């Protein structure tokens, strides 16, 4: 049988909730063959990040070439790429390809731990975003990318447009989980806005939501879906993953990658 493939380039999470572990689970659930290039080995769990060790640039490149020269992916996503040297390497590898590329601009962990050097933000703006198909920042990440505060839906619309029109992405979806009211995300594709709304669930078990959302988008693009179709699939998937989130660990528990299989059943709050 034939199957589409997707590659994640990101850091690890030994507790399994975020990073490449979350990405590979999402790829599997969306029925694409998942592969990974590890940039950083992270000691973290539901309570936060304890330690980060970056792999060497030559070894990251060896991983990338090993995958690309054997099983060229149908779509790529990047998550935690913490240093300028990593970004320059990835930009050089992707700049002459036509493979859909999703950026989850992982800058700050839910615990507040910084995962990216400050100078790296300029490199992601200037070198990676112009290569991207979709960029998926949450509100704090979008604020760092565009340089202004996002408090309202109109602010989110403006930020998404800046990421596309000024920074060069094909599309951007600013996730509205940090805004008041409904969990409304704003997608801008260079021409039109699409609003993706879901119920807001009263849970703090949301570890890995950004990784999972962007991984589903990547998987759907690998299967040939449009940007809008891929983002809508990601929104539906992550809504179910949060609704049926897992009460594991002593902090922010992980989302449930098989939550979509539980549709119609009550979650742990009885909803």
Tab-separated table of C-alpha atoms in Angstrom:
chain	number	residue	atom	x	y	z
A	1	UNK	CA	0.000	0.000	0.000
A	2	UNK	CA	1.050	3.605	-0.453
A	3	UNK	CA	0.847	6.245	2.236
A	4	UNK	CA	1.708	9.913	2.516
A	5	UNK	CA	4.476	10.936	4.903
A	6	UNK	CA	5.162	13.891	7.176
A	7	UNK	CA	8.321	15.063	8.928
A	8	UNK	CA	8.536	16.920	12.223
A	9	UNK	CA	11.685	18.847	13.126
A	10	UNK	CA	11.471	19.657	16.815
A	11	UNK	CA	12.496	18.930	20.387
A	12	UNK	CA	11.507	16.009	22.568
A	13	UNK	CA	9.133	15.537	25.482
A	14	UNK	CA	9.868	12.396	27.513
A	15	UNK	CA	6.441	12.657	29.160
A	16	UNK	CA	4.869	12.229	25.725
A	17	UNK	CA	2.554	15.236	25.716
A	18	UNK	CA	4.343	17.668	23.415
A	19	UNK	CA	7.237	17.891	20.970
A	20	UNK	CA	7.998	15.156	18.491
A	21	UNK	CA	6.144	12.600	20.608
A	22	UNK	CA	2.911	14.564	20.216
A	23	UNK	CA	3.586	15.155	16.526
A	24	UNK	CA	4.118	11.479	15.762
A	25	UNK	CA	0.924	10.538	17.618
A	26	UNK	CA	-0.991	13.128	15.591
A	27	UNK	CA	0.500	11.907	12.309
A	28	UNK	CA	-0.533	8.363	13.154
A	29	UNK	CA	-4.086	9.408	14.013
A	30	UNK	CA	-4.350	11.276	10.690
A	31	UNK	CA	-3.088	8.210	8.812
A	32	UNK	CA	0.198	9.541	7.495
A	33	UNK	CA	3.627	8.005	8.017
A	34	UNK	CA	5.455	10.058	10.635
A	35	UNK	CA	9.181	10.804	10.765
A	36	UNK	CA	11.243	13.069	13.004
A	37	UNK	CA	14.450	15.060	13.204
A	38	UNK	CA	15.357	15.919	16.788
A	39	UNK	CA	16.822	19.367	17.396
A	40	UNK	CA	16.926	19.416	21.188
A	41	UNK	CA	16.530	16.856	23.931
A	42	UNK	CA	14.291	18.326	26.615
A	43	UNK	CA	13.790	17.131	30.178
A	44	UNK	CA	10.185	18.165	30.781
A	45	UNK	CA	6.900	16.884	32.110
A	46	UNK	CA	3.458	18.258	32.960
A	47	UNK	CA	5.046	20.546	35.566
A	48	UNK	CA	7.439	22.271	33.196
A	49	UNK	CA	10.872	22.221	31.589
A	50	UNK	CA	13.832	21.191	33.723
A	51	UNK	CA	16.687	21.055	31.216
A	52	UNK	CA	17.337	21.535	27.504
A	53	UNK	CA	20.275	20.075	25.589
A	54	UNK	CA	20.694	21.147	21.959
A	55	UNK	CA	22.062	18.634	19.490
A	56	UNK	CA	24.971	19.638	17.276
A	57	UNK	CA	24.275	21.200	13.892
A	58	UNK	CA	26.165	18.463	11.988
A	59	UNK	CA	24.108	15.776	13.723
A	60	UNK	CA	20.816	17.557	13.042
A	61	UNK	CA	21.867	17.810	9.396
A	62	UNK	CA	22.734	14.115	9.309
A	63	UNK	CA	19.272	13.257	10.609
A	64	UNK	CA	17.610	15.507	8.036
A	65	UNK	CA	19.610	14.112	5.127
A	66	UNK	CA	19.013	10.530	6.261
A	67	UNK	CA	15.265	11.092	6.036
A	68	UNK	CA	15.117	13.379	3.009
A	69	UNK	CA	17.396	11.274	0.811
A	70	UNK	CA	15.439	8.094	1.508
A	71	UNK	CA	11.795	8.928	2.325
A	72	UNK	CA	11.183	12.472	1.102
A	73	UNK	CA	8.226	13.775	3.139
A	74	UNK	CA	5.027	15.111	1.613
A	75	UNK	CA	4.918	17.874	4.237
A	76	UNK	CA	7.192	19.243	6.962
A	77	UNK	CA	6.612	21.037	10.242
A	78	UNK	CA	9.016	22.675	12.626
A	79	UNK	CA	8.454	23.087	16.312
A	80	UNK	CA	11.236	23.854	18.754
A	81	UNK	CA	14.222	25.139	16.787
A	82	UNK	CA	15.941	27.133	19.458
A	83	UNK	CA	19.123	28.547	17.942
A	84	UNK	CA	20.052	30.697	14.976
A	85	UNK	CA	22.311	27.969	13.636
A	86	UNK	CA	19.441	25.462	13.624
A	87	UNK	CA	17.203	27.909	11.792
A	88	UNK	CA	19.844	28.710	9.194
A	89	UNK	CA	20.359	25.002	8.571
A	90	UNK	CA	16.645	24.305	8.156
A	91	UNK	CA	16.127	27.349	5.935
A	92	UNK	CA	18.930	26.176	3.694
A	93	UNK	CA	17.426	22.709	3.446
A	94	UNK	CA	13.885	23.875	2.679
A	95	UNK	CA	14.408	26.967	0.532
A	96	UNK	CA	14.490	25.129	-2.802
A	97	UNK	CA	11.729	22.601	-2.149
A	98	UNK	CA	8.027	22.679	-2.963
A	99	UNK	CA	7.031	20.630	0.085
A	100	UNK	CA	4.327	22.257	2.264
A	101	UNK	CA	5.934	23.668	5.396
A	102	UNK	CA	4.136	24.424	8.667
A	103	UNK	CA	5.767	26.531	11.383
A	104	UNK	CA	4.683	26.142	14.981
A	105	UNK	CA	6.795	28.985	16.402
A	106	UNK	CA	7.534	27.392	19.766
A	107	UNK	CA	9.024	30.182	21.852
A	108	UNK	CA	7.677	29.774	25.378
A	109	UNK	CA	6.499	26.653	27.212
A	110	UNK	CA	3.172	26.718	29.094
A	111	UNK	CA	5.190	26.927	32.289
A	112	UNK	CA	6.674	30.226	31.066
A	113	UNK	CA	10.103	28.697	30.372
A	114	UNK	CA	11.803	30.346	27.387
A	115	UNK	CA	12.607	27.858	24.638
A	116	UNK	CA	14.153	30.222	22.084
A	117	UNK	CA	17.063	32.636	22.134
A	118	UNK	CA	15.941	36.246	21.627
A	119	UNK	CA	18.046	36.794	18.506
A	120	UNK	CA	16.446	33.700	16.989
A	121	UNK	CA	13.114	35.509	16.698
A	122	UNK	CA	14.494	37.769	13.986
A	123	UNK	CA	15.837	34.787	12.083
A	124	UNK	CA	12.500	32.982	12.187
A	125	UNK	CA	10.845	36.159	10.898
A	126	UNK	CA	13.349	36.785	8.124
A	127	UNK	CA	14.433	33.308	7.010
A	128	UNK	CA	11.800	30.709	7.908
A	129	UNK	CA	8.417	32.426	7.707
A	130	UNK	CA	8.964	33.470	4.053
A	131	UNK	CA	9.323	29.757	3.218
A	132	UNK	CA	6.208	28.670	5.089
A	133	UNK	CA	2.808	27.466	3.965
A	134	UNK	CA	1.132	28.051	7.338
A	135	UNK	CA	2.327	29.654	10.584
A	136	UNK	CA	0.383	28.725	13.737
A	137	UNK	CA	1.240	31.089	16.629
A	138	UNK	CA	-0.763	31.466	19.799
A	139	UNK	CA	-1.333	35.014	21.026
A	140	UNK	CA	1.952	35.402	23.002
A	141	UNK	CA	3.937	33.983	20.069
A	142	UNK	CA	2.113	36.178	17.559
A	143	UNK	CA	2.866	39.236	19.699
A	144	UNK	CA	6.573	38.411	19.574
A	145	UNK	CA	6.426	37.970	15.802
A	146	UNK	CA	4.477	41.124	14.936
A	147	UNK	CA	5.604	43.426	17.729
A	148	UNK	CA	2.265	44.608	19.087
A	149	UNK	CA	-0.182	43.556	21.799
A	150	UNK	CA	-3.108	41.316	20.865
A	151	UNK	CA	-6.168	41.760	23.061
A	152	UNK	CA	-9.115	41.464	20.680
A	153	UNK	CA	-10.259	39.506	17.656
A	154	UNK	CA	-9.452	42.540	15.513
A	155	UNK	CA	-5.890	42.509	16.866
A	156	UNK	CA	-5.613	38.823	15.947
A	157	UNK	CA	-6.855	39.585	12.425
A	158	UNK	CA	-4.235	42.305	12.071
A	159	UNK	CA	-1.481	40.000	13.351
A	160	UNK	CA	-2.396	37.216	10.929
A	161	UNK	CA	-2.353	39.700	8.055
A	162	UNK	CA	1.062	41.056	9.071
A	163	UNK	CA	2.508	37.529	9.180
A	164	UNK	CA	1.289	36.949	5.624
A	165	UNK	CA	1.633	40.346	3.950
A	166	UNK	CA	4.773	41.616	5.677
A	167	UNK	CA	6.640	38.514	6.851
A	168	UNK	CA	5.854	36.403	3.783
A	169	UNK	CA	3.904	33.327	4.915
A	170	UNK	CA	1.265	31.925	2.567
A	171	UNK	CA	-1.190	31.737	5.470
A	172	UNK	CA	-1.302	32.308	9.217
A	173	UNK	CA	-3.682	31.116	11.897
A	174	UNK	CA	-3.554	33.035	15.174
A	175	UNK	CA	-4.929	30.801	17.900
A	176	UNK	CA	-7.360	32.578	20.193
A	177	UNK	CA	-7.093	30.419	23.282
A	178	UNK	CA	-5.529	33.288	25.238
A	179	UNK	CA	-8.328	35.713	24.345
A	180	UNK	CA	-11.553	36.119	26.305
A	181	UNK	CA	-14.759	34.363	25.269
A	182	UNK	CA	-15.026	31.541	22.771
A	183	UNK	CA	-11.887	29.733	21.611
A	184	UNK	CA	-11.851	31.484	18.221
A	185	UNK	CA	-8.891	31.135	15.870
A	186	UNK	CA	-8.302	33.477	12.929
A	187	UNK	CA	-6.984	32.118	9.626
A	188	UNK	CA	-5.789	34.536	6.951
A	189	UNK	CA	-4.708	33.133	3.591
A	190	UNK	CA	-3.677	36.321	1.853
A	191	UNK	CA	-7.174	37.061	0.588
A	192	UNK	CA	-9.813	36.008	3.093
A	193	UNK	CA	-10.309	35.500	6.810
A	194	UNK	CA	-11.765	32.280	8.187
A	195	UNK	CA	-12.917	32.074	11.796
A	196	UNK	CA	-12.740	28.762	13.612
A	197	UNK	CA	-14.754	28.679	16.805
A	198	UNK	CA	-15.100	25.977	19.426
A	199	UNK	CA	-16.392	25.574	22.938
A	200	UNK	CA	-13.950	26.521	25.682
A	201	UNK	CA	-13.517	23.600	28.077
A	202	UNK	CA	-12.724	24.236	31.774
A	203	UNK	CA	-9.501	22.236	31.906
A	204	UNK	CA	-5.834	22.993	32.409
A	205	UNK	CA	-4.858	19.691	30.813
A	206	UNK	CA	-3.721	21.264	27.571
A	207	UNK	CA	-0.070	20.234	27.379
A	208	UNK	CA	0.921	19.794	23.737
A	209	UNK	CA	-2.029	21.536	22.092
A	210	UNK	CA	0.088	23.715	19.809
A	211	UNK	CA	2.285	20.834	18.692
A	212	UNK	CA	-0.711	18.624	18.001
A	213	UNK	CA	-2.706	21.293	16.144
A	214	UNK	CA	0.165	22.109	13.787
A	215	UNK	CA	0.974	18.416	13.291
A	216	UNK	CA	-2.583	17.687	12.146
A	217	UNK	CA	-2.381	20.590	9.696
A	218	UNK	CA	0.899	19.165	8.397
A	219	UNK	CA	-0.619	15.711	7.990
A	220	UNK	CA	-3.593	17.078	6.073
A	221	UNK	CA	-1.359	19.119	3.766
A	222	UNK	CA	0.673	15.961	3.150
A	223	UNK	CA	-2.544	14.316	1.964
A	224	UNK	CA	-3.161	17.126	-0.497
A	225	UNK	CA	-5.794	19.083	1.403
A	226	UNK	CA	-6.101	22.846	0.977
A	227	UNK	CA	-4.829	25.172	3.683
A	228	UNK	CA	-8.377	25.920	4.824
A	229	UNK	CA	-9.316	22.226	4.910
A	230	UNK	CA	-6.141	21.372	6.827
A	231	UNK	CA	-6.655	24.102	9.425
A	232	UNK	CA	-10.316	23.185	9.884
A	233	UNK	CA	-9.294	19.546	10.427
A	234	UNK	CA	-6.688	20.673	12.949
A	235	UNK	CA	-9.237	22.746	14.846
A	236	UNK	CA	-11.733	19.884	15.033
A	237	UNK	CA	-9.040	17.418	16.100
A	238	UNK	CA	-7.594	19.619	18.846
A	239	UNK	CA	-11.063	20.494	20.151
A	240	UNK	CA	-11.761	16.799	20.720
A	241	UNK	CA	-8.262	16.296	22.133
A	242	UNK	CA	-8.898	19.020	24.723
A	243	UNK	CA	-12.469	17.936	25.462
A	244	UNK	CA	-11.224	14.442	26.317
A	245	UNK	CA	-7.893	15.580	27.788
A	246	UNK	CA	-6.037	13.245	30.104
A	247	UNK	CA	-5.645	13.728	33.848
A	248	UNK	CA	-2.063	12.553	33.971
A	249	UNK	CA	0.764	14.038	36.005
A	250	UNK	CA	0.742	16.754	38.630
A	251	UNK	CA	0.612	19.799	36.351
A	252	UNK	CA	-0.841	20.619	32.937
A	253	UNK	CA	-1.861	17.175	31.737
A	254	UNK	CA	-1.672	16.177	28.066
A	255	UNK	CA	-4.327	16.430	25.415
A	256	UNK	CA	-5.834	13.184	24.165
A	257	UNK	CA	-4.718	12.227	20.668
A	258	UNK	CA	-7.516	9.687	20.339
A	259	UNK	CA	-10.168	12.082	21.623
A	260	UNK	CA	-11.681	12.239	18.134
A	261	UNK	CA	-12.634	8.578	18.526
A	262	UNK	CA	-14.707	9.426	21.608
A	263	UNK	CA	-17.107	11.875	19.956
A	264	UNK	CA	-20.561	11.675	21.488
A	265	UNK	CA	-19.295	10.388	24.822
A	266	UNK	CA	-19.111	12.550	27.970
A	267	UNK	CA	-15.681	13.783	28.971
A	268	UNK	CA	-14.259	13.603	32.490
A	269	UNK	CA	-16.338	16.637	33.505
A	270	UNK	CA	-19.483	14.919	32.220
A	271	UNK	CA	-19.834	17.179	29.155
